[in-house]
Amino acid sequence: MTQDLGGKSIARLSVLLQSGALDPRELTGWTLERIGGHEDRAIFTRVVPERAMREADASARRLAAGRPLSLLDGIPVAWKDLFALSGLPTTAGSVVLKDAPAAEGDAAVVTALGHAGMISVGRVNMSEFAFSGLGINPHYGTPRNPCATDVDRLPGGSSSGSGVVVAADLVPVSIGTDTGGSIRIPAAFNGIVGYKATRGRYSMRGVFPLAKSLDSLGPLCRTVQDAVWVDAAMRGLPAPEIRRGNIEGLSIVVPTTIVFDDAEDGVVTAFEAAIVRLQRAGAHVRRQPFPTFERIFEAMSKHGPLVTAEAYALHRERLDGPQAAGMDQRVVARARLGQKISLSDYIATSELRAALIDEIAFSVGPNEIIAFPTVAHVAPPTAPLLTDDALFVETNAKTLRNTLIGNFLDWCGVSIPCGIGDAGMPVGLLLSAQPHHDAHLLSVALAAEAIVRAD
């Protein structure tokens, strides 16, 4: 290896690749070597070196001929263990699917990034069946948060491996899914950027679901610019079309309902300092209550969560059969709660959801950005949560609390590191926008990132 490739964003790697200063085979070999030599064996569930080097060879030929497929040609990418990779079973973080039929083809977004020239290096770990915001997996191990300096701390879930693999400097981007916070939580816990798109922005073909009415996709990466580039490729665009917005005159709304309840002092301090920096840069900030948020949690308490109802419907035969014994028993217990959710309860919640999405549109302008802490606490120590079921349930609920609001309201969101909280762990600031305002959100995030980040 003739150069240090550590810590580089997609954009910086692209400059090296497109200029000929770096060969895709060199970058892919370095990436595979880093993965193979990393001490945390719980990050990946499957590495595909043969595929990666085959794709790197093709990329090298294109770049040498001056015919790159895109700015992303030759960039490595890892996939959450929900995305179909041709010739492999999709295991969804579970051992009960290890003998499932191999996928006949790649997931649609895997194909899309392949058409942009990206190099698939493997699949990364996750909470089993994506049903937890903490990232604990009793089958493949729990990836260790690389930001922790005292004890092993949670990676965040369910896209645990996707957060850790970027923070540990093994790949520059990993694609995750988000049903209640599963992209934004790992991004916040690991001090990276995580973008959850509006549901439906990308094809879900070939992605193992959790709750189809809530599931969305997005990248976890080092910078907002990286997220913008990957977003374009996931939509089949030859180049990104989103441009940097302006902070001067931007209207930011900070909710005063629920999202700060029981928040750690360090999280609040880091968040408020970032808000002050945005104000100094010209943003207008107002704070207001959101009774809509309270109605979301009231509906969940009365009728049961949508995610639980849909997860039970998806896994009903598995939960009632012998496979349940081979699953994470916490996942089994939580999914079985869906059996108690009646059809009338599900319909009532779905109808309320549609009404609240319309209602919130009158509280927040179409070009306004909503900002609050991604998670009310930093990544907790892992060990106590492995044995204490009550603590697990309590921590999981608190971890998911802020982000699930965006899923229920179908918002898009970007978590950006905004400082350091307790135990020297990262804090995330979540910028959100109304459904299908992804371009505006990403444009604002491009402009806000340098101001929000305290590093």
C-alpha positions as a Python dict, from the first residue, in 0.01 Angstrom:
ca = {
    (1, 'M'): (0, 0, 0),
    (2, 'T'): (152, 326, -115),
    (3, 'Q'): (-86, 568, 53),
    (4, 'D'): (-296, 602, 365),
    (5, 'L'): (-661, 551, 276),
    (6, 'G'): (-799, 570, 630),
    (7, 'G'): (-1071, 815, 725),
    (8, 'K'): (-1141, 939, 373),
    (9, 'S'): (-1490, 1031, 262),
    (10, 'I'): (-1643, 900, -59),
    (11, 'A'): (-1575, 1235, -223),
    (12, 'R'): (-1205, 1227, -134),
    (13, 'L'): (-1167, 867, -248),
    (14, 'S'): (-1348, 954, -571),
    (15, 'V'): (-1094, 1225, -652),
    (16, 'L'): (-813, 973, -614),
    (17, 'L'): (-990, 709, -821),
    (18, 'Q'): (-1106, 939, -1102),
    (19, 'S'): (-762, 1100, -1132),
    (20, 'G'): (-581, 767, -1153),
    (21, 'A'): (-392, 826, -828),
    (22, 'L'): (-569, 524, -678),
    (23, 'D'): (-661, 196, -844),
    (24, 'P'): (-997, 39, -745),
    (25, 'R'): (-819, -293, -696),
    (26, 'E'): (-583, -129, -448),
    (27, 'L'): (-871, 30, -258),
    (28, 'T'): (-1075, -292, -255),
    (29, 'G'): (-776, -499, -148),
    (30, 'W'): (-702, -252, 132),
    (31, 'T'): (-1067, -266, 241),
    (32, 'L'): (-1077, -646, 246),
    (33, 'E'): (-748, -656, 435),
    (34, 'R'): (-885, -412, 693),
    (35, 'I'): (-1199, -618, 733),
    (36, 'G'): (-1007, -944, 767),
    (37, 'G'): (-769, -800, 1025),
    (38, 'H'): (-1025, -619, 1239),
    (39, 'E'): (-1061, -755, 1589),
    (40, 'D'): (-1440, -715, 1604),
    (41, 'R'): (-1569, -1022, 1424),
    (42, 'A'): (-1932, -928, 1494),
    (43, 'I'): (-1944, -648, 1235),
    (44, 'F'): (-1986, -860, 921),
    (45, 'T'): (-2217, -1156, 874),
    (46, 'R'): (-2075, -1227, 527),
    (47, 'V'): (-1777, -1096, 330),
    (48, 'V'): (-1772, -1151, -47),
    (49, 'P'): (-1407, -1106, -154),
    (50, 'E'): (-1442, -1283, -488),
    (51, 'R'): (-1730, -1063, -594),
    (52, 'A'): (-1556, -752, -463),
    (53, 'M'): (-1235, -814, -656),
    (54, 'R'): (-1427, -905, -971),
    (55, 'E'): (-1615, -576, -951),
    (56, 'A'): (-1290, -390, -872),
    (57, 'D'): (-1125, -537, -1182),
    (58, 'A'): (-1414, -415, -1397),
    (59, 'S'): (-1398, -71, -1234),
    (60, 'A'): (-1023, -47, -1296),
    (61, 'R'): (-1073, -122, -1665),
    (62, 'R'): (-1341, 146, -1697),
    (63, 'L'): (-1138, 410, -1519),
    (64, 'A'): (-825, 331, -1718),
    (65, 'A'): (-1026, 374, -2037),
    (66, 'G'): (-1172, 704, -1915),
    (67, 'R'): (-1526, 565, -1903),
    (68, 'P'): (-1634, 566, -1535),
    (69, 'L'): (-1996, 482, -1468),
    (70, 'S'): (-2027, 765, -1215),
    (71, 'L'): (-1837, 956, -947),
    (72, 'L'): (-1889, 647, -728),
    (73, 'D'): (-1709, 405, -959),
    (74, 'G'): (-1468, 195, -750),
    (75, 'I'): (-1608, 297, -407),
    (76, 'P'): (-1667, 5, -164),
    (77, 'V'): (-2009, -37, -2),
    (78, 'A'): (-2142, -275, 266),
    (79, 'W'): (-2504, -387, 299),
    (80, 'K'): (-2721, -448, 602),
    (81, 'D'): (-2805, -818, 625),
    (82, 'L'): (-3152, -753, 479),
    (83, 'F'): (-3044, -685, 121),
    (84, 'A'): (-3044, -969, -129),
    (85, 'L'): (-2704, -1048, -280),
    (86, 'S'): (-2716, -1287, -572),
    (87, 'G'): (-2627, -1645, -483),
    (88, 'L'): (-2656, -1598, -106),
    (89, 'P'): (-2940, -1653, 140),
    (90, 'T'): (-3068, -1335, 304),
    (91, 'T'): (-3036, -1407, 675),
    (92, 'A'): (-3170, -1083, 832),
    (93, 'G'): (-2944, -1121, 1133),
    (94, 'S'): (-3101, -1458, 1217),
    (95, 'V'): (-2964, -1811, 1218),
    (96, 'V'): (-3306, -1957, 1133),
    (97, 'L'): (-3265, -1827, 776),
    (98, 'K'): (-2909, -1951, 718),
    (99, 'D'): (-3041, -2237, 503),
    (100, 'A'): (-3296, -2024, 317),
    (101, 'P'): (-3287, -2039, -64),
    (102, 'A'): (-3015, -1828, -221),
    (103, 'A'): (-3128, -1505, -381),
    (104, 'E'): (-3163, -1534, -758),
    (105, 'G'): (-3051, -1175, -802),
    (106, 'D'): (-2943, -865, -618),
    (107, 'A'): (-3185, -632, -445),
    (108, 'A'): (-3288, -341, -668),
    (109, 'V'): (-3075, -85, -484),
    (110, 'V'): (-2775, -322, -490),
    (111, 'T'): (-2817, -333, -866),
    (112, 'A'): (-2852, 46, -879),
    (113, 'L'): (-2526, 105, -693),
    (114, 'G'): (-2361, -161, -906),
    (115, 'H'): (-2467, 34, -1214),
    (116, 'A'): (-2289, 332, -1057),
    (117, 'G'): (-1972, 121, -1030),
    (118, 'M'): (-1972, 67, -652),
    (119, 'I'): (-1802, -241, -509),
    (120, 'S'): (-2008, -466, -280),
    (121, 'V'): (-1780, -611, -12),
    (122, 'G'): (-2035, -795, 202),
    (123, 'R'): (-2323, -779, 446),
    (124, 'V'): (-2309, -642, 799),
    (125, 'N'): (-2474, -738, 1125),
    (126, 'M'): (-2804, -612, 1264),
    (127, 'S'): (-3064, -671, 1533),
    (128, 'E'): (-3240, -996, 1442),
    (129, 'F'): (-3516, -925, 1189),
    (130, 'A'): (-3449, -551, 1248),
    (131, 'F'): (-3667, -557, 1560),
    (132, 'S'): (-3471, -344, 1809),
    (133, 'G'): (-3309, -3, 1824),
    (134, 'L'): (-3013, -123, 2032),
    (135, 'G'): (-2819, -351, 1796),
    (136, 'I'): (-2775, -650, 2027),
    (137, 'N'): (-2756, -983, 1841),
    (138, 'P'): (-2714, -1309, 2037),
    (139, 'H'): (-2637, -1513, 1724),
    (140, 'Y'): (-2364, -1321, 1541),
    (141, 'G'): (-2247, -1114, 1835),
    (142, 'T'): (-2301, -745, 1905),
    (143, 'P'): (-2067, -507, 1721),
    (144, 'R'): (-1872, -285, 1957),
    (145, 'N'): (-1913, 89, 1930),
    (146, 'P'): (-1566, 210, 1819),
    (147, 'C'): (-1618, 548, 1989),
    (148, 'A'): (-1627, 394, 2337),
    (149, 'T'): (-1315, 437, 2550),
    (150, 'D'): (-1436, 301, 2885),
    (151, 'V'): (-1652, -11, 2839),
    (152, 'D'): (-1820, -184, 2545),
    (153, 'R'): (-2113, 34, 2440),
    (154, 'L'): (-2410, -25, 2214),
    (155, 'P'): (-2374, 23, 1839),
    (156, 'G'): (-2740, 122, 1799),
    (157, 'G'): (-2984, -70, 1587),
    (158, 'S'): (-3116, -219, 1401),
    (159, 'S'): (-2849, -124, 1145),
    (160, 'S'): (-2574, -192, 1399),
    (161, 'G'): (-2309, -320, 1162),
    (162, 'S'): (-2380, -39, 916),
    (163, 'G'): (-2298, 222, 1178),
    (164, 'V'): (-1992, 48, 1317),
    (165, 'V'): (-1839, -48, 981),
    (166, 'V'): (-1820, 319, 880),
    (167, 'A'): (-1714, 450, 1223),
    (168, 'A'): (-1444, 181, 1241),
    (169, 'D'): (-1308, 298, 905),
    (170, 'L'): (-1365, -30, 722),
    (171, 'V'): (-1585, 104, 441),
    (172, 'P'): (-1690, 461, 359),
    (173, 'V'): (-2062, 380, 331),
    (174, 'S'): (-2312, 113, 430),
    (175, 'I'): (-2675, 96, 329),
    (176, 'G'): (-2927, 41, 608),
    (177, 'T'): (-3299, 31, 667),
    (178, 'D'): (-3506, 242, 905),
    (179, 'T'): (-3847, 145, 1047),
    (180, 'G'): (-3831, 331, 1378),
    (181, 'G'): (-3486, 487, 1377),
    (182, 'S'): (-3258, 210, 1254),
    (183, 'I'): (-3038, 436, 1040),
    (184, 'R'): (-3041, 752, 1248),
    (185, 'I'): (-2980, 582, 1587),
    (186, 'P'): (-2658, 400, 1482),
    (187, 'A'): (-2542, 718, 1310),
    (188, 'A'): (-2589, 918, 1631),
    (189, 'F'): (-2432, 654, 1857),
    (190, 'N'): (-2128, 613, 1631),
    (191, 'G'): (-2068, 977, 1540),
    (192, 'I'): (-2141, 954, 1167),
    (193, 'V'): (-2406, 1078, 922),
    (194, 'G'): (-2723, 878, 864),
    (195, 'Y'): (-2992, 967, 610),
    (196, 'K'): (-3338, 810, 624),
    (197, 'A'): (-3528, 881, 305),
    (198, 'T'): (-3902, 929, 279),
    (199, 'R'): (-4061, 586, 249),
    (200, 'G'): (-4083, 488, -117),
    (201, 'R'): (-3794, 702, -243),
    (202, 'Y'): (-3606, 383, -335),
    (203, 'S'): (-3721, 42, -452),
    (204, 'M'): (-3772, -212, -173),
    (205, 'R'): (-3747, -510, -409),
    (206, 'G'): (-3514, -767, -259),
    (207, 'V'): (-3512, -609, 89),
    (208, 'F'): (-3634, -829, 375),
    (209, 'P'): (-3912, -625, 543),
    (210, 'L'): (-4008, -554, 902),
    (211, 'A'): (-4317, -334, 863),
    (212, 'K'): (-4390, -229, 507),
    (213, 'S'): (-4597, 73, 608),
    (214, 'L'): (-4293, 216, 791),
    (215, 'D'): (-3980, 69, 627),
    (216, 'S'): (-3743, 305, 450),
    (217, 'L'): (-3381, 295, 331),
    (218, 'G'): (-3074, 514, 333),
    (219, 'P'): (-2696, 541, 365),
    (220, 'L'): (-2476, 567, 673),
    (221, 'C'): (-2156, 746, 581),
    (222, 'R'): (-1903, 1010, 684),
    (223, 'T'): (-2051, 1326, 533),
    (224, 'V'): (-2378, 1466, 404),
    (225, 'Q'): (-2215, 1509, 63),
    (226, 'D'): (-2148, 1136, 58),
    (227, 'A'): (-2514, 1072, 138),
    (228, 'V'): (-2622, 1301, -147),
    (229, 'W'): (-2403, 1117, -396),
    (230, 'V'): (-2526, 775, -285),
    (231, 'D'): (-2888, 892, -284),
    (232, 'A'): (-2859, 988, -650),
    (233, 'A'): (-2711, 652, -743),
    (234, 'M'): (-2978, 461, -548),
    (235, 'R'): (-3237, 642, -762),
    (236, 'G'): (-3054, 558, -1083),
    (237, 'L'): (-2933, 911, -1155),
    (238, 'P'): (-2597, 956, -1332),
    (239, 'A'): (-2499, 1244, -1101),
    (240, 'P'): (-2634, 1418, -792),
    (241, 'E'): (-2883, 1697, -861),
    (242, 'I'): (-2904, 1839, -507),
    (243, 'R'): (-2714, 2161, -441),
    (244, 'R'): (-2605, 2324, -118),
    (245, 'G'): (-2876, 2541, 37),
    (246, 'N'): (-2857, 2851, 254),
    (247, 'I'): (-2869, 2878, 631),
    (248, 'E'): (-2932, 3253, 613),
    (249, 'G'): (-3306, 3293, 659),
    (250, 'L'): (-3374, 2921, 710),
    (251, 'S'): (-3663, 2853, 948),
    (252, 'I'): (-3591, 2579, 1204),
    (253, 'V'): (-3858, 2448, 1441),
    (254, 'V'): (-3749, 2290, 1770),
    (255, 'P'): (-4030, 2085, 1932),
    (256, 'T'): (-4081, 2120, 2307),
    (257, 'T'): (-4299, 1808, 2336),
    (258, 'I'): (-4156, 1466, 2437),
    (259, 'V'): (-3820, 1478, 2256),
    (260, 'F'): (-3633, 1637, 2549),
    (261, 'D'): (-3804, 1434, 2823),
    (262, 'D'): (-3540, 1268, 3046),
    (263, 'A'): (-3266, 1370, 2803),
    (264, 'E'): (-2909, 1353, 2932),
    (265, 'D'): (-2756, 1689, 3018),
    (266, 'G'): (-2467, 1628, 2778),
    (267, 'V'): (-2705, 1561, 2490),
    (268, 'V'): (-2904, 1878, 2557),
    (269, 'T'): (-2587, 2087, 2594),
    (270, 'A'): (-2440, 1963, 2264),
    (271, 'F'): (-2771, 2010, 2082),
    (272, 'E'): (-2831, 2361, 2214),
    (273, 'A'): (-2475, 2467, 2128),
    (274, 'A'): (-2532, 2352, 1769),
    (275, 'I'): (-2861, 2544, 1754),
    (276, 'V'): (-2683, 2859, 1872),
    (277, 'R'): (-2424, 2814, 1596),
    (278, 'L'): (-2702, 2780, 1338),
    (279, 'Q'): (-2867, 3097, 1469),
    (280, 'R'): (-2539, 3284, 1443),
    (281, 'A'): (-2516, 3166, 1083),
    (282, 'G'): (-2850, 3330, 1011),
    (283, 'A'): (-3111, 3061, 1080),
    (284, 'H'): (-3438, 3162, 1248),
    (285, 'V'): (-3528, 2923, 1531),
    (286, 'R'): (-3864, 2895, 1699),
    (287, 'R'): (-3976, 2652, 1967),
    (288, 'Q'): (-4327, 2517, 1986),
    (289, 'P'): (-4525, 2232, 2141),
    (290, 'F'): (-4640, 1948, 1918),
    (291, 'P'): (-4955, 1784, 2060),
    (292, 'T'): (-4936, 1557, 1754),
    (293, 'F'): (-4639, 1379, 1912),
    (294, 'E'): (-4841, 1299, 2223),
    (295, 'R'): (-5122, 1157, 2012),
    (296, 'I'): (-4877, 919, 1841),
    (297, 'F'): (-4775, 764, 2171),
    (298, 'E'): (-5132, 762, 2300),
    (299, 'A'): (-5237, 566, 1992),
    (300, 'M'): (-4952, 319, 2038),
    (301, 'S'): (-5053, 266, 2400),
    (302, 'K'): (-5421, 221, 2315),
    (303, 'H'): (-5405, 22, 1992),
    (304, 'G'): (-5050, -117, 1982),
    (305, 'P'): (-4764, -11, 1753),
    (306, 'L'): (-4799, -58, 1378),
    (307, 'V'): (-4454, -216, 1364),
    (308, 'T'): (-4553, -483, 1616),
    (309, 'A'): (-4872, -571, 1432),
    (310, 'E'): (-4695, -598, 1097),
    (311, 'A'): (-4397, -788, 1238),
    (312, 'Y'): (-4631, -1046, 1390),
    (313, 'A'): (-4819, -1085, 1062),
    (314, 'L'): (-4490, -1133, 876),
    (315, 'H'): (-4343, -1386, 1120),
    (316, 'R'): (-4660, -1555, 1249),
    (317, 'E'): (-4580, -1904, 1122),
    (318, 'R'): (-4223, -1872, 1243),
    (319, 'L'): (-4333, -1754, 1587),
    (320, 'D'): (-4586, -2038, 1620),
    (321, 'G'): (-4347, -2305, 1495),
    (322, 'P'): (-4017, -2468, 1590),
    (323, 'Q'): (-3807, -2185, 1445),
    (324, 'A'): (-3905, -1963, 1738),
    (325, 'A'): (-3672, -2162, 1964),
    (326, 'G'): (-3376, -2058, 1749),
    (327, 'M'): (-3460, -1687, 1753),
    (328, 'D'): (-3362, -1412, 1994),
    (329, 'Q'): (-3622, -1463, 2265),
    (330, 'R'): (-3659, -1088, 2314),
    (331, 'V'): (-3753, -1056, 1948),
    (332, 'V'): (-3997, -1345, 1988),
    (333, 'A'): (-4161, -1191, 2293),
    (334, 'R'): (-4194, -847, 2135),
    (335, 'A'): (-4325, -978, 1802),
    (336, 'R'): (-4582, -1201, 1974),
    (337, 'L'): (-4738, -890, 2126),
    (338, 'G'): (-4871, -824, 1778),
    (339, 'Q'): (-5112, -1114, 1819),
    (340, 'K'): (-5309, -898, 2063),
    (341, 'I'): (-5351, -614, 1812),
    (342, 'S'): (-5688, -653, 1642),
    (343, 'L'): (-5769, -555, 1287),
    (344, 'S'): (-5985, -270, 1417),
    (345, 'D'): (-5690, -147, 1628),
    (346, 'Y'): (-5462, -158, 1325),
    (347, 'I'): (-5710, 29, 1108),
    (348, 'A'): (-5770, 289, 1379),
    (349, 'T'): (-5397, 359, 1408),
    (350, 'S'): (-5351, 370, 1030),
    (351, 'E'): (-5636, 618, 993),
    (352, 'L'): (-5501, 833, 1276),
    (353, 'R'): (-5159, 826, 1113),
    (354, 'A'): (-5297, 966, 788),
    (355, 'A'): (-5482, 1237, 980),
    (356, 'L'): (-5174, 1336, 1182),
    (357, 'I'): (-4957, 1359, 871),
    (358, 'D'): (-5209, 1607, 732),
    (359, 'E'): (-5238, 1786, 1067),
    (360, 'I'): (-4863, 1838, 1106),
    (361, 'A'): (-4854, 2005, 765),
    (362, 'F'): (-5045, 2296, 921),
    (363, 'S'): (-4798, 2322, 1211),
    (364, 'V'): (-4482, 2318, 1002),
    (365, 'G'): (-4430, 2497, 675),
    (366, 'P'): (-4321, 2294, 369),
    (367, 'N'): (-3975, 2452, 370),
    (368, 'E'): (-3924, 2450, 746),
    (369, 'I'): (-3684, 2205, 908),
    (370, 'I'): (-3758, 2029, 1237),
    (371, 'A'): (-3460, 1981, 1469),
    (372, 'F'): (-3417, 1784, 1791),
    (373, 'P'): (-3169, 1535, 1941),
    (374, 'T'): (-3158, 1212, 1741),
    (375, 'V'): (-3150, 1014, 2067),
    (376, 'A'): (-3201, 1155, 2417),
    (377, 'H'): (-2892, 972, 2548),
    (378, 'V'): (-2553, 856, 2426),
    (379, 'A'): (-2477, 489, 2358),
    (380, 'P'): (-2523, 298, 2685),
    (381, 'P'): (-2293, 22, 2813),
    (382, 'T'): (-2377, -311, 2651),
    (383, 'A'): (-2315, -557, 2936),
    (384, 'P'): (-2609, -467, 3166),
    (385, 'L'): (-2852, -498, 2874),
    (386, 'L'): (-2747, -853, 2792),
    (387, 'T'): (-2896, -997, 3112),
    (388, 'D'): (-3159, -749, 3234),
    (389, 'D'): (-3476, -787, 3028),
    (390, 'A'): (-3658, -502, 3201),
    (391, 'L'): (-3366, -266, 3140),
    (392, 'F'): (-3351, -380, 2778),
    (393, 'V'): (-3719, -298, 2720),
    (394, 'E'): (-3688, 40, 2893),
    (395, 'T'): (-3370, 136, 2706),
    (396, 'N'): (-3504, 18, 2371),
    (397, 'A'): (-3818, 229, 2411),
    (398, 'K'): (-3625, 540, 2509),
    (399, 'T'): (-3370, 492, 2230),
    (400, 'L'): (-3641, 466, 1964),
    (401, 'R'): (-3865, 737, 2107),
    (402, 'N'): (-3745, 1043, 1917),
    (403, 'T'): (-3677, 881, 1582),
    (404, 'L'): (-3999, 677, 1555),
    (405, 'I'): (-4193, 1004, 1541),
    (406, 'G'): (-4044, 1064, 1197),
    (407, 'N'): (-4136, 716, 1075),
    (408, 'F'): (-4496, 751, 1194),
    (409, 'L'): (-4528, 1090, 1020),
    (410, 'D'): (-4336, 964, 713),
    (411, 'W'): (-4070, 1233, 749),
    (412, 'C'): (-3727, 1216, 594),
    (413, 'G'): (-3435, 1282, 829),
    (414, 'V'): (-3060, 1329, 853),
    (415, 'S'): (-2864, 1271, 1175),
    (416, 'I'): (-2544, 1478, 1195),
    (417, 'P'): (-2285, 1459, 1476),
    (418, 'C'): (-2316, 1776, 1685),
    (419, 'G'): (-2080, 1723, 1977),
    (420, 'I'): (-1984, 1501, 2266),
    (421, 'G'): (-2201, 1394, 2559),
    (422, 'D'): (-2155, 1173, 2861),
    (423, 'A'): (-1856, 936, 2869),
    (424, 'G'): (-1707, 1120, 2571),
    (425, 'M'): (-1963, 963, 2336),
    (426, 'P'): (-2108, 1125, 2022),
    (427, 'V'): (-2437, 1313, 2016),
    (428, 'G'): (-2652, 1337, 1703),
    (429, 'L'): (-2868, 1628, 1588),
    (430, 'L'): (-3164, 1519, 1375),
    (431, 'L'): (-3285, 1743, 1094),
    (432, 'S'): (-3620, 1632, 954),
    (433, 'A'): (-3859, 1747, 682),
    (434, 'Q'): (-4207, 1655, 571),
    (435, 'P'): (-4274, 1363, 335),
    (436, 'H'): (-4106, 1382, -7),
    (437, 'H'): (-3913, 1698, 83),
    (438, 'D'): (-3589, 1498, 71),
    (439, 'A'): (-3418, 1729, -178),
    (440, 'H'): (-3480, 2032, 43),
    (441, 'L'): (-3368, 1843, 354),
    (442, 'L'): (-3044, 1726, 194),
    (443, 'S'): (-2978, 2072, 52),
    (444, 'V'): (-3014, 2224, 400),
    (445, 'A'): (-2807, 1945, 557),
    (446, 'L'): (-2525, 2012, 311),
    (447, 'A'): (-2515, 2373, 428),
    (448, 'A'): (-2568, 2297, 798),
    (449, 'E'): (-2318, 2015, 843),
    (450, 'A'): (-2005, 2228, 894),
    (451, 'I'): (-2194, 2444, 1143),
    (452, 'V'): (-2358, 2158, 1333),
    (453, 'R'): (-2047, 1945, 1367),
    (454, 'A'): (-1827, 2035, 1661),
    (455, 'D'): (-1523, 1837, 1541),
}
